[in-house]
Coordinates of C-alpha atoms and ligand atoms in Angstrom, one line a residue:
M1 CA 0.0 0.0 0.0
R2 CA 3.0 2.3 0.4
L3 CA 3.7 2.0 -3.3
F4 CA 0.7 4.1 -4.3
P5 CA -0.2 6.6 -1.5
R6 CA -2.8 9.1 -2.6
I7 CA -1.2 9.8 -5.9
F8 CA -3.8 7.8 -7.8
Q9 CA -6.8 9.5 -6.2
A10 CA -5.3 12.8 -7.1
G11 CA -5.6 11.7 -10.7
L12 CA -1.9 11.5 -11.4
S13 CA -2.2 8.1 -13.0
L14 CA 0.8 8.7 -15.3
L15 CA 3.0 8.7 -12.2
V16 CA 1.6 5.4 -11.2
L17 CA 2.4 4.0 -14.7
L18 CA 6.0 5.2 -14.4
F19 CA 6.3 3.7 -10.9
A20 CA 5.2 0.4 -12.3
L21 CA 8.0 0.0 -14.7
P22 CA 10.5 -2.6 -13.4
V23 CA 13.4 -0.2 -12.8
A24 CA 15.8 -2.9 -11.9
R25 CA 15.5 -4.5 -15.3
A26 CA 18.1 -2.3 -16.9
Q27 CA 20.6 -2.9 -14.1
K28 CA 20.5 -6.6 -13.4
A29 CA 20.7 -9.6 -15.7
P30 CA 17.4 -11.6 -15.5
I31 CA 17.1 -14.9 -13.7
Q32 CA 16.7 -17.6 -16.3
I33 CA 14.2 -20.3 -15.4
T34 CA 13.4 -23.3 -17.5
A35 CA 10.3 -25.2 -16.4
D36 CA 10.5 -28.8 -17.7
L37 CA 6.9 -30.1 -17.8
S38 CA 7.8 -33.3 -19.7
D39 CA 7.0 -35.4 -16.6
V40 CA 3.4 -34.1 -16.3
P41 CA 1.9 -37.6 -16.7
R42 CA 3.9 -38.7 -13.6
K43 CA 2.8 -35.5 -11.8
L44 CA 6.4 -34.3 -11.3
L45 CA 7.7 -30.9 -12.5
H46 CA 11.4 -29.9 -12.8
A47 CA 13.2 -26.6 -13.1
D48 CA 16.6 -25.3 -13.8
V49 CA 17.2 -21.8 -12.5
D50 CA 20.3 -19.6 -13.1
L51 CA 20.5 -16.6 -10.8
P52 CA 22.9 -13.7 -11.0
V53 CA 24.7 -13.5 -7.6
T54 CA 27.5 -11.8 -5.8
P55 CA 29.8 -13.4 -3.2
G56 CA 28.5 -13.4 0.4
P57 CA 25.3 -14.5 2.2
L58 CA 22.2 -15.0 0.0
A59 CA 18.6 -15.7 1.0
L60 CA 16.4 -17.2 -1.7
T61 CA 12.7 -17.8 -1.4
T62 CA 9.7 -19.5 -3.0
P63 CA 6.3 -17.7 -3.0
K64 CA 4.0 -18.1 0.1
W65 CA 1.0 -15.9 -0.2
I66 CA -0.5 -16.5 -3.6
P67 CA -2.5 -13.7 -5.1
G68 CA -6.1 -14.8 -5.9
T69 CA -6.1 -17.6 -3.4
H70 CA -6.0 -15.1 -0.5
M71 CA -4.0 -17.7 1.4
P72 CA -0.4 -18.8 2.2
S73 CA -0.9 -21.6 -0.3
G74 CA 2.6 -21.7 -2.0
P75 CA 3.4 -25.4 -2.3
V76 CA 6.7 -25.3 -0.4
E77 CA 5.9 -28.8 1.2
E78 CA 5.9 -30.3 -2.3
I79 CA 9.2 -28.8 -3.5
T80 CA 11.9 -31.5 -3.6
G81 CA 15.3 -32.3 -5.1
V82 CA 16.7 -28.8 -4.4
V83 CA 20.4 -28.7 -5.3
F84 CA 22.5 -25.5 -5.7
T85 CA 25.8 -25.5 -7.8
A86 CA 28.3 -22.9 -8.9
N87 CA 31.4 -23.3 -11.0
G88 CA 30.9 -27.0 -10.8
Q89 CA 30.7 -27.2 -7.0
T90 CA 27.7 -28.0 -4.9
I91 CA 26.8 -25.2 -2.5
A92 CA 25.3 -26.1 0.9
W93 CA 22.0 -24.5 2.0
R94 CA 20.0 -24.2 5.2
R95 CA 16.3 -23.5 5.6
D96 CA 15.3 -20.4 7.6
D97 CA 14.2 -21.4 11.0
V98 CA 11.2 -19.1 11.0
D99 CA 10.2 -18.5 7.4
L100 CA 10.2 -22.1 6.0
Y101 CA 10.0 -20.8 2.4
Q102 CA 13.5 -19.3 2.6
F103 CA 16.9 -21.0 1.7
H104 CA 20.1 -19.5 3.1
L105 CA 23.4 -20.0 1.2
T106 CA 26.9 -18.4 1.2
I107 CA 28.1 -17.6 -2.3
P108 CA 31.9 -18.2 -2.7
A109 CA 34.3 -15.7 -4.1
G110 CA 34.5 -15.7 -7.9
V111 CA 30.9 -16.9 -8.5
S112 CA 28.5 -14.7 -10.5
T113 CA 25.9 -17.3 -11.5
L114 CA 24.2 -19.7 -9.1
H115 CA 22.5 -22.7 -10.6
A116 CA 19.5 -24.2 -8.8
H117 CA 17.7 -27.4 -9.7
L118 CA 14.4 -28.2 -8.1
D119 CA 11.4 -30.5 -8.6
C120 CA 7.8 -30.2 -7.5
I121 CA 5.3 -32.9 -6.7
V122 CA 2.0 -31.7 -8.1
T123 CA -1.4 -33.3 -7.5
S124 CA -3.9 -30.8 -8.7
R125 CA -4.6 -29.2 -12.1
I126 CA -2.7 -32.1 -13.7
S127 CA -3.6 -35.3 -15.5
Q128 CA -2.1 -37.8 -18.0
K129 CA -3.0 -35.5 -20.9
L130 CA -2.8 -32.0 -19.6
A131 CA -1.6 -29.5 -16.9
A132 CA -2.4 -26.0 -15.8
F133 CA 1.0 -25.0 -14.5
E134 CA 1.3 -22.1 -12.0
W135 CA 4.9 -20.8 -11.6
E136 CA 4.9 -20.8 -7.8
S137 CA 5.5 -24.5 -7.9
L138 CA 9.1 -23.9 -9.3
L139 CA 10.0 -20.3 -8.6
L140 CA 13.1 -19.4 -6.7
Y141 CA 14.3 -15.8 -6.3
P142 CA 16.0 -13.4 -3.9
A143 CA 14.1 -13.0 -0.6
N144 CA 13.2 -9.6 0.9
T145 CA 13.1 -7.8 -2.5
P146 CA 9.9 -6.4 -4.2
V147 CA 9.0 -9.1 -6.7
R148 CA 8.3 -6.6 -9.4
D149 CA 11.9 -5.4 -9.2
I150 CA 13.3 -8.9 -10.0
P151 CA 13.7 -9.5 -13.8
I152 CA 13.3 -13.0 -15.0
Q153 CA 13.2 -14.8 -18.3
P154 CA 11.1 -18.0 -18.5
S155 CA 11.3 -21.0 -20.8
V156 CA 9.2 -24.1 -20.9
K157 CA 9.5 -27.6 -22.2
V158 CA 6.4 -29.7 -22.7
P159 CA 5.8 -33.4 -23.7
A160 CA 6.2 -34.0 -27.5
G161 CA 3.2 -32.9 -29.5
W162 CA 1.5 -31.0 -26.6
G163 CA 0.3 -27.4 -27.2
I164 CA 0.9 -24.3 -25.0
G165 CA -1.5 -21.6 -24.0
T166 CA -0.2 -18.6 -22.0
A167 CA -0.2 -14.8 -21.9
L168 CA 3.6 -14.8 -21.9
T169 CA 5.2 -13.5 -25.1
P170 CA 7.0 -16.2 -27.0
V171 CA 10.4 -15.2 -28.5
S172 CA 11.6 -18.5 -29.9
S173 CA 10.4 -19.0 -33.4
G174 CA 8.4 -22.2 -34.3
A175 CA 8.0 -23.2 -30.7
Y176 CA 4.5 -21.9 -30.0
P177 CA 1.7 -22.8 -29.7
V178 CA 2.8 -26.4 -30.5
P179 CA 6.6 -26.8 -30.2
A180 CA 8.6 -29.3 -32.2
P181 CA 9.4 -32.4 -30.1
G182 CA 12.1 -31.6 -27.6
A183 CA 12.1 -27.9 -28.3
V184 CA 12.3 -25.4 -25.5
T185 CA 9.9 -22.4 -25.8
Q186 CA 11.5 -19.2 -24.6
F187 CA 9.5 -16.2 -23.5
A188 CA 10.3 -12.5 -23.2
V189 CA 11.9 -11.1 -20.1
T190 CA 9.4 -10.2 -17.4
N191 CA 9.5 -9.8 -13.6
V192 CA 8.8 -12.3 -10.8
E193 CA 5.4 -10.5 -10.0
Q194 CA 4.2 -10.9 -13.6
L195 CA 5.6 -14.4 -14.1
Q196 CA 3.8 -15.7 -11.1
D197 CA 0.7 -14.1 -12.7
S198 CA 1.2 -15.9 -16.1
P199 CA 0.4 -19.6 -15.9
I200 CA 1.1 -22.1 -18.7
L201 CA -1.6 -24.4 -20.0
T202 CA -0.4 -27.5 -21.8
G203 CA -2.0 -30.6 -23.2
E204 CA -2.1 -33.3 -25.8
Y205 CA -5.6 -32.4 -27.1
F206 CA -5.1 -28.6 -27.5
H207 CA -7.2 -26.0 -29.3
E208 CA -6.7 -22.2 -29.4
F209 CA -9.6 -20.1 -30.6
P210 CA -9.5 -16.3 -31.2
L211 CA -12.5 -14.5 -29.8
A212 CA -14.4 -11.3 -30.9
P213 CA -11.7 -10.5 -33.6
E214 CA -12.8 -6.9 -34.0
I215 CA -11.9 -6.1 -30.4
S216 CA -8.4 -4.9 -29.6
P217 CA -6.2 -6.1 -27.9
K218 CA -6.6 -9.8 -28.9
H219 CA -8.5 -12.4 -26.8
Y220 CA -8.1 -16.2 -27.1
I221 CA -9.4 -19.2 -25.3
D222 CA -6.9 -22.1 -25.0
V223 CA -8.5 -25.4 -24.2
V224 CA -7.0 -28.8 -23.3
S225 CA -8.9 -32.0 -22.4
D226 CA -8.5 -35.6 -21.3
Q227 CA -10.6 -36.8 -24.2
P228 CA -9.7 -35.8 -27.8
E229 CA -13.2 -34.4 -28.7
D230 CA -13.8 -32.2 -25.7
S231 CA -11.3 -29.4 -26.3
N232 CA -13.0 -28.6 -29.7
L233 CA -15.6 -26.3 -28.0
R234 CA -19.1 -26.0 -29.4
P235 CA -19.8 -23.0 -31.7
V236 CA -22.5 -21.8 -29.2
V237 CA -19.9 -21.7 -26.4
L238 CA -17.4 -19.8 -28.6
A239 CA -20.2 -17.3 -29.5
S240 CA -21.0 -16.7 -25.9
L241 CA -17.3 -16.2 -25.2
S242 CA -17.0 -13.6 -28.0
N243 CA -20.2 -11.9 -26.6
L244 CA -18.5 -11.9 -23.2
V245 CA -15.5 -10.1 -24.6
R246 CA -17.7 -7.5 -26.3
E247 CA -19.9 -7.1 -23.2
T248 CA -16.9 -6.5 -20.9
D249 CA -15.5 -4.1 -23.4
A250 CA -18.7 -2.1 -23.4
L251 CA -19.2 -2.4 -19.6
Y252 CA -15.7 -1.4 -18.4
G253 CA -14.7 0.8 -21.3
S254 CA -11.0 0.0 -20.7
H255 CA -8.6 -3.0 -20.3
H256 CA -5.4 -3.6 -18.4
Y257 CA -3.7 -6.3 -20.5
H258 CA -1.7 -6.5 -23.7
V259 CA -3.4 -9.8 -24.6
Y260 CA -5.9 -12.0 -22.8
H261 CA -6.0 -15.8 -22.7
F262 CA -8.8 -17.8 -21.1
L263 CA -7.0 -21.1 -20.1
L264 CA -9.4 -24.0 -19.7
T265 CA -8.9 -27.6 -18.7
L266 CA -11.7 -30.2 -19.3
S267 CA -10.9 -33.1 -17.1
D268 CA -12.6 -35.2 -14.4
V269 CA -9.3 -35.7 -12.5
A270 CA -7.4 -32.5 -12.9
G271 CA -9.6 -30.6 -10.4
G272 CA -11.4 -27.4 -11.1
G273 CA -12.3 -23.9 -10.2
G274 CA -10.8 -20.7 -11.4
L275 CA -7.8 -18.6 -10.5
E276 CA -7.6 -15.1 -11.9
H277 CA -4.6 -13.5 -13.5
G278 CA -4.2 -10.1 -15.1
Q279 CA -3.8 -11.3 -18.7
S280 CA -5.2 -14.8 -18.4
S281 CA -7.2 -17.0 -16.1
D282 CA -6.8 -20.7 -15.1
N283 CA -10.2 -22.4 -15.3
G284 CA -11.0 -26.0 -14.7
V285 CA -14.2 -27.9 -15.2
G286 CA -15.2 -31.5 -15.7
E287 CA -14.5 -33.4 -18.9
K288 CA -18.0 -32.6 -20.3
G289 CA -18.2 -29.2 -18.5
F290 CA -19.2 -27.3 -21.7
A291 CA -20.4 -30.3 -23.8
D292 CA -24.1 -29.5 -23.5
D293 CA -26.4 -26.7 -22.2
A294 CA -27.1 -28.4 -18.9
H295 CA -23.4 -28.8 -18.0
E296 CA -22.7 -25.3 -19.3
L297 CA -25.4 -23.8 -17.0
R298 CA -23.5 -25.1 -14.0
E299 CA -20.4 -23.3 -15.1
S300 CA -22.1 -20.3 -16.6
D301 CA -20.5 -17.6 -14.4
L302 CA -17.0 -19.2 -14.2
L303 CA -15.3 -17.6 -17.2
P304 CA -17.1 -14.2 -16.8
H305 CA -16.1 -14.2 -13.1
E306 CA -12.4 -14.9 -13.7
F307 CA -12.3 -12.5 -16.7
T308 CA -13.8 -9.7 -14.6
H309 CA -11.0 -10.2 -12.1
S310 CA -8.6 -8.8 -14.7
W311 CA -10.2 -5.4 -13.8
N312 CA -11.6 -6.1 -10.3
G313 CA -8.9 -7.8 -8.2
K314 CA -5.9 -7.6 -10.5
Y315 CA -5.9 -4.0 -11.8
R316 CA -7.8 -2.6 -8.8
R317 CA -6.8 -4.3 -5.6
P318 CA -7.7 -3.6 -2.0
V319 CA -4.7 -2.0 -0.3
G320 CA -4.3 -4.9 2.2
L321 CA -4.4 -7.5 -0.5
Y322 CA -1.5 -6.0 -2.4
Q323 CA 1.9 -6.7 -0.9
P324 CA 5.3 -6.0 -2.6
D325 CA 6.3 -9.6 -2.2
F326 CA 4.7 -13.0 -1.7
A327 CA 6.0 -13.3 1.8
T328 CA 4.0 -10.6 3.5
P329 CA 0.5 -11.8 4.7
Q330 CA -2.4 -10.5 2.6
Q331 CA -5.3 -8.9 4.4
G332 CA -8.8 -9.8 3.2
A333 CA -11.0 -7.0 4.7
L334 CA -12.2 -5.7 1.3
L335 CA -12.8 -9.1 -0.3
W336 CA -16.5 -8.3 -0.5
V337 CA -15.4 -6.0 -3.2
Y338 CA -12.6 -8.1 -4.8
E339 CA -14.7 -11.3 -4.8
G340 CA -18.2 -10.0 -3.9
M341 CA -18.5 -7.5 -6.7
T342 CA -16.8 -10.0 -9.1
Q343 CA -19.4 -12.5 -8.1
Y344 CA -22.2 -10.0 -9.0
L345 CA -20.6 -8.9 -12.2
G346 CA -19.7 -12.5 -13.3
N347 CA -23.3 -13.6 -13.0
V348 CA -24.7 -10.5 -14.7
L349 CA -22.2 -10.9 -17.5
A350 CA -23.0 -14.6 -17.8
A351 CA -26.6 -13.6 -18.6
R352 CA -25.7 -10.7 -20.8
A353 CA -23.3 -12.9 -22.9
G354 CA -25.8 -15.7 -23.2
F355 CA -24.2 -18.4 -21.0
E356 CA -27.6 -18.5 -19.3
T357 CA -31.1 -16.9 -19.8
Q358 CA -32.5 -14.1 -17.7
E359 CA -34.8 -16.6 -16.1
Q360 CA -31.9 -18.9 -15.2
Y361 CA -30.1 -16.0 -13.8
R362 CA -33.1 -15.2 -11.5
D363 CA -33.4 -18.8 -10.5
R364 CA -29.8 -19.1 -9.5
L365 CA -30.0 -15.7 -7.7
A366 CA -33.0 -17.0 -5.7
T367 CA -31.0 -20.1 -4.6
T368 CA -28.0 -17.9 -3.6
A369 CA -30.3 -15.4 -1.7
A370 CA -32.2 -18.2 0.1
I371 CA -29.0 -20.0 1.2
L372 CA -27.6 -16.8 2.7
D373 CA -31.0 -16.0 4.4
Y374 CA -30.9 -19.5 5.9
T375 CA -27.3 -19.2 7.1
P376 CA -27.7 -19.1 10.9
G377 CA -24.0 -18.3 11.5
R378 CA -24.9 -14.7 10.4
V379 CA -26.3 -14.1 13.9
W380 CA -22.8 -14.1 15.3
R381 CA -20.5 -13.3 12.4
S382 CA -20.5 -10.3 10.1
T383 CA -19.8 -10.5 6.4
E384 CA -16.7 -8.5 7.0
D385 CA -15.4 -11.1 9.4
T386 CA -15.8 -13.8 6.7
A387 CA -13.5 -11.7 4.5
V388 CA -11.0 -10.8 7.2
A389 CA -10.8 -14.6 8.1
A390 CA -10.9 -15.7 4.5
S391 CA -7.7 -17.7 4.7
V392 CA -9.0 -19.8 7.6
V393 CA -12.6 -20.3 6.5
R394 CA -11.9 -21.3 2.9
F395 CA -12.5 -25.0 3.3
Y396 CA -15.6 -27.0 4.0
T397 CA -16.4 -28.2 7.5
P398 CA -19.4 -29.9 9.0
W399 CA -21.8 -27.3 10.6
M400 CA -20.5 -24.9 7.9
N401 CA -23.7 -22.9 8.1
W402 CA -23.1 -22.1 11.7
R403 CA -19.4 -21.4 11.3
R404 CA -19.9 -19.6 7.9
G405 CA -17.5 -19.9 5.0
Q406 CA -16.3 -17.5 2.3
D407 CA -19.7 -15.9 2.4
Y408 CA -18.3 -12.5 1.2
Y409 CA -18.7 -13.9 -2.4
Q410 CA -22.4 -14.3 -2.3
E411 CA -23.0 -11.6 0.3
G412 CA -21.2 -9.2 -2.1
Q413 CA -23.3 -10.4 -4.9
L414 CA -26.5 -9.3 -3.1
L415 CA -24.8 -6.1 -1.8
W416 CA -23.8 -5.0 -5.3
L417 CA -27.2 -5.9 -6.7
D418 CA -28.7 -3.7 -3.9
A419 CA -26.3 -0.9 -4.9
D420 CA -27.1 -1.3 -8.7
T421 CA -30.9 -1.2 -8.2
L422 CA -30.6 1.6 -5.7
I423 CA -28.6 3.7 -8.2
R424 CA -31.3 2.9 -10.8
K425 CA -34.0 3.9 -8.4
L426 CA -32.3 7.2 -7.3
T427 CA -31.7 8.2 -10.9
Q428 CA -34.9 7.0 -12.5
N429 CA -32.9 4.3 -14.3
Q430 CA -30.6 6.9 -16.0
K431 CA -27.6 5.5 -14.2
S432 CA -26.5 2.2 -12.8
L433 CA -23.6 0.3 -11.4
N434 CA -22.3 0.1 -15.0
D435 CA -21.4 3.8 -14.6
F436 CA -19.6 3.1 -11.4
E437 CA -17.6 0.3 -12.9
K438 CA -16.4 2.6 -15.7
I439 CA -15.1 5.0 -13.1
F440 CA -13.7 2.6 -10.6
L441 CA -12.2 0.0 -12.9
G442 CA -11.2 2.3 -15.7
K443 CA -9.2 5.0 -14.0
G444 CA -6.0 5.6 -16.0
G445 CA -7.6 4.4 -19.2
N446 CA -6.1 1.4 -21.1
T447 CA -3.0 0.0 -19.5
G448 CA -0.8 -3.1 -19.5
P449 CA -0.9 -5.4 -16.5
L450 CA -0.7 -3.1 -13.5
I451 CA -1.9 -3.2 -9.9
V452 CA -3.5 0.0 -8.5
P453 CA -4.7 -0.4 -4.9
Y454 CA -7.8 1.3 -3.4
D455 CA -9.4 1.7 0.0
F456 CA -12.9 2.0 1.4
N457 CA -13.0 5.8 1.0
E458 CA -12.4 5.6 -2.8
L459 CA -15.3 3.2 -3.2
V460 CA -17.6 5.7 -1.4
Q461 CA -16.2 8.6 -3.5
D462 CA -16.8 6.8 -6.8
L463 CA -20.3 5.7 -5.8
N464 CA -21.1 9.3 -4.9
A465 CA -19.8 10.4 -8.3
V466 CA -22.5 8.3 -9.9
A467 CA -25.4 9.0 -7.5
P468 CA -25.0 11.1 -4.3
Y469 CA -26.1 9.0 -1.3
D470 CA -24.8 8.1 2.1
W471 CA -22.8 5.2 0.7
A472 CA -20.5 4.9 3.7
T473 CA -23.4 4.1 5.9
F474 CA -25.0 1.9 3.2
L475 CA -21.8 -0.2 3.1
H476 CA -21.0 -0.3 6.8
D477 CA -24.6 -1.3 7.6
R478 CA -24.5 -4.3 5.3
I479 CA -20.9 -5.4 5.8
D480 CA -19.6 -4.7 9.3
K481 CA -22.9 -5.2 11.2
I482 CA -24.5 -8.4 12.3
N483 CA -27.5 -8.9 10.0
P484 CA -29.7 -11.9 10.9
H485 CA -31.2 -11.8 7.4
A486 CA -29.6 -11.6 4.0
D487 CA -29.7 -8.3 2.0
L488 CA -32.8 -8.9 -0.1
A489 CA -33.3 -5.2 -0.8
G490 CA -31.8 -5.4 -4.3
I491 CA -34.3 -8.1 -5.3
G492 CA -37.1 -5.9 -4.0
Q493 CA -35.8 -2.8 -5.7
G494 CA -35.4 -4.9 -8.8
G495 CA -39.2 -5.6 -8.9
Y496 CA -39.1 -9.2 -7.5
K497 CA -39.5 -11.0 -4.1
L498 CA -38.0 -14.2 -2.8
V499 CA -40.7 -16.8 -2.2
Y500 CA -40.7 -20.5 -1.5
K501 CA -42.7 -23.0 -3.7
D502 CA -43.4 -26.7 -3.3
K503 CA -41.7 -27.5 -6.6
P504 CA -38.1 -26.7 -7.7
S505 CA -37.6 -24.4 -10.7
A506 CA -36.5 -25.9 -14.0
T507 CA -33.0 -24.4 -13.3
Q508 CA -32.8 -26.0 -9.9
R509 CA -33.9 -29.4 -11.4
T510 CA -31.1 -29.1 -14.1
M511 CA -28.5 -28.0 -11.5
A512 CA -29.5 -30.8 -9.1
M513 CA -28.9 -33.4 -11.9
M514 CA -25.2 -32.3 -12.2
P515 CA -22.9 -34.3 -9.9
G516 CA -21.2 -32.1 -7.4
A517 CA -23.3 -29.1 -8.3
R518 CA -22.1 -26.1 -6.3
F519 CA -25.4 -25.5 -4.7
G520 CA -26.5 -29.2 -5.0
G521 CA -27.8 -31.1 -2.1
R522 CA -29.9 -28.2 -1.0
D523 CA -33.3 -29.6 -1.9
C524 CA -34.2 -30.3 1.7
W525 CA -32.3 -27.3 3.2
F526 CA -35.2 -24.9 3.4
S527 CA -37.7 -27.5 4.6
I528 CA -36.3 -30.0 7.2
G529 CA -32.9 -28.3 7.2
L530 CA -30.7 -31.1 5.8
S531 CA -28.1 -31.3 3.0
V532 CA -28.3 -34.9 2.1
G533 CA -26.6 -36.9 -0.7
G534 CA -28.2 -39.5 -3.0
D535 CA -27.0 -42.3 -0.7
G536 CA -28.5 -40.7 2.5
S537 CA -25.2 -39.2 3.7
I538 CA -25.8 -36.0 5.6
S539 CA -23.2 -33.4 4.6
D540 CA -24.7 -30.6 6.7
V541 CA -27.5 -29.8 9.2
R542 CA -29.0 -26.4 9.3
W543 CA -28.3 -25.0 12.8
S544 CA -31.6 -24.6 14.8
G545 CA -33.6 -26.1 11.9
P546 CA -36.1 -29.1 12.3
A547 CA -33.3 -31.7 11.7
D548 CA -31.0 -30.0 14.2
K549 CA -33.8 -30.0 16.8
A550 CA -34.2 -33.8 16.1
N551 CA -30.4 -34.1 17.0
L552 CA -29.2 -35.1 13.5
A553 CA -25.5 -34.3 12.8
P554 CA -23.3 -33.9 9.7
G555 CA -21.5 -37.2 8.8
E556 CA -24.5 -39.4 9.8
K557 CA -26.4 -41.4 7.2
I558 CA -30.1 -41.9 6.7
I559 CA -30.8 -45.6 6.2
A560 CA -34.6 -45.6 6.2
V561 CA -37.5 -43.2 5.9
N562 CA -41.0 -44.0 7.3
G563 CA -40.1 -47.7 7.4
Q564 CA -38.6 -48.0 3.9
I565 CA -35.0 -48.1 2.8
F566 CA -33.7 -44.5 2.0
S567 CA -33.9 -42.9 -1.4
A568 CA -34.1 -39.2 -2.2
E569 CA -37.6 -39.8 -3.6
K570 CA -38.7 -41.5 -0.4
L571 CA -37.4 -38.6 1.7
H572 CA -39.2 -36.0 -0.5
A573 CA -42.4 -38.1 -0.4
A574 CA -42.2 -38.2 3.4
I575 CA -41.8 -34.4 3.6
K576 CA -44.9 -34.0 1.4
A577 CA -46.9 -36.6 3.4
A578 CA -46.1 -34.8 6.7
K579 CA -47.5 -31.5 5.5
G580 CA -50.4 -30.3 7.5
N581 CA -50.7 -33.3 9.9
S582 CA -49.1 -34.1 13.2
E583 CA -47.3 -37.4 12.3
P584 CA -43.5 -36.8 12.4
I585 CA -41.1 -38.1 9.7
H586 CA -39.6 -41.3 11.0
L587 CA -35.9 -42.0 10.2
I588 CA -33.4 -44.7 10.9
V589 CA -30.0 -43.1 11.1
Q590 CA -26.5 -44.5 11.2
A591 CA -24.0 -42.5 13.3
D592 CA -20.5 -44.0 13.3
S593 CA -21.1 -47.7 14.2
F594 CA -24.5 -47.1 15.9
V595 CA -28.0 -47.0 14.6
S596 CA -30.9 -44.9 16.1
M597 CA -34.5 -44.0 15.4
I598 CA -35.1 -40.3 14.8
D599 CA -38.3 -38.3 14.4
I600 CA -38.4 -35.0 12.6
D601 CA -41.4 -32.9 13.7
Y602 CA -41.9 -30.9 10.5
H603 CA -45.1 -30.2 8.7
A604 CA -44.7 -27.2 6.3
G605 CA -44.1 -29.3 3.2
E606 CA -41.4 -28.9 0.5
R607 CA -39.8 -25.5 0.0
F608 CA -37.8 -24.3 -3.0
P609 CA -36.7 -20.7 -3.4
V610 CA -37.8 -18.7 -6.5
L611 CA -38.1 -15.0 -7.4
E612 CA -41.6 -13.8 -8.1
R613 CA -42.3 -10.7 -10.0
V614 CA -44.1 -7.9 -8.1
E615 CA -46.4 -6.4 -10.8
G616 CA -46.6 -2.7 -11.1
T617 CA -43.0 -2.1 -9.9
P618 CA -40.0 -1.2 -12.1
D619 CA -38.3 -4.3 -13.4
Y620 CA -34.7 -3.1 -12.7
L621 CA -33.6 -6.7 -12.1
D622 CA -34.1 -7.7 -15.7
D623 CA -32.5 -4.4 -16.8
T624 CA -29.3 -5.4 -15.1
T625 CA -28.9 -8.5 -17.3
K626 CA -29.8 -7.0 -20.6
P627 CA -26.9 -7.1 -23.1
L628 CA -25.1 -3.8 -23.8
T629 CA -24.1 -5.0 -27.3
T630 CA -25.8 -7.0 -30.0
P631 CA -25.3 -10.6 -29.2
E632 CA -23.7 -13.0 -31.7
K633 CA -25.9 -16.0 -32.4
A634 CA -24.2 -19.3 -33.0
P635 CA -25.4 -21.6 -35.8
A636 CA -28.2 -23.8 -34.5
E637 CA -27.0 -27.1 -33.1
E638 CA -28.2 -30.4 -34.5
K639 CA -30.7 -31.8 -32.0
K640 CA -29.5 -35.1 -30.7
P641 CA -32.3 -37.8 -30.7
E642 CA -33.9 -38.2 -27.3
E643 CA -32.4 -41.2 -25.4
Ligands
ZN701 ZN1 -12.9 -14.7 -7.7

């Protein structure tokens, strides 16, 4: 945060640009790093690193706090085979006693280049046929130095015949995107900050597609898959992606990259999710993740979300989340902007670009709002605390709804919907959050990759520039305070209300069919308060709900319902049958090695959230998802015969 004191807010963005240039580049020879990915199928990566050094003590480090994960997730425990040599001699090292990411060496007289070899054991984002390689697995560089001041030149070697997708600039001819067997692909000199932000996608079944060719700078999606047919994306997906590029161009009015590459793996074993970068994003979905409309619906906001991070998160970053190195802890207090606003914009852009319909957007929003409204942990923990504690609440735990998780994502989604519809209401729909984004994310105009920190006051100032209001109180009330109920005001201002019906929406039915759906297993959550799998396993129990009052616990398994062996259908039939009478739902439940009889005293029937239009009110909610550009239509797909 010391790098950009108030200069930016004073509008001197040119100074910021000048500061951003890696000044050390001209003075120091770059580190040379060659990442050898030929052993990807065995889940081993290798690197040879040549570092310019001077005689005397030297501390080298690997990255610890990884941007975008908001955690100390650098894989130091998986780094192995570390050997240092210089002038043909092995040089001894000792790990730092406190900072376990650091290696201490003494460089002998007469040595100007230190060679390091290291390997990394990698278990995620990797399969027999592909890898999404993040450089923190193999990076080694001088400790206690701002990472953007360390010049480095990367090269990469991949298995024969595999393609390469990356935002790095290739400088070796004929070695990109599909290098000749054994060839090493060299990239232009960059700095350690940018290299960590520039992953390499590689795979046997590789496709690179240009997107929205009329938009400058250039955008591509690089796709690798475990099965040969999957990486050849359907025309309808490519059309939505080109629409996404046009929609973001129209929404943000600026960009902060020289080129943008969506990197996508399609694999059932390589793991998934998304990790944002300034000029690319690392996205992983299942093998068939984009193979048909139903699978695509589940992933609809993934690519829009990660793309939006190039503006919100990468270019504009909360002061506490931007540190000059990867050793200083990142502070998450403003993650409800970094992630929360991205969650809102990613979903809005998914609908605008055609990854989902307006109705599907509303159905998914209803599920999100209902889950937050039925998160009992909100009576003790604020949304801000879920952000401050982001690095320790990231992973799933039983009783998650009582502890809370990374709720700042979805809380932020509702908050920014509230702000968007409020601006529309205050300005008779003349202005919207679109105007705020242009100001907040577009300061400085078009730039290359750059990080410009902000604080709470700047948010308030930019919101006031769009529509004068007491935005500081608006934000504090929703973020810092304990709110027993979710922020449903945006839905109301948008012309809808959250209601519960006795049948799931078409979107919920489609999502529930997808294995591992993000909000799957919630079909009994708003009724008896159970998240239960198809085999009867209870993954969570809603705190103070009917199942909690009946003493059920996460980890238990329902064996029988009303005297019959468990199935999801039998459980739903029992919830329906108990409606309006006094007979409880009878269960036989296994807990560890014991079995017991449990009665749930619940009689209000099935409950599925949906948004219902309030007639006679302005329909701002649907205005938020209208495209800003003319959407490209893909050629109609051949209908497959019904099976
Ligand atoms: Zn994100």
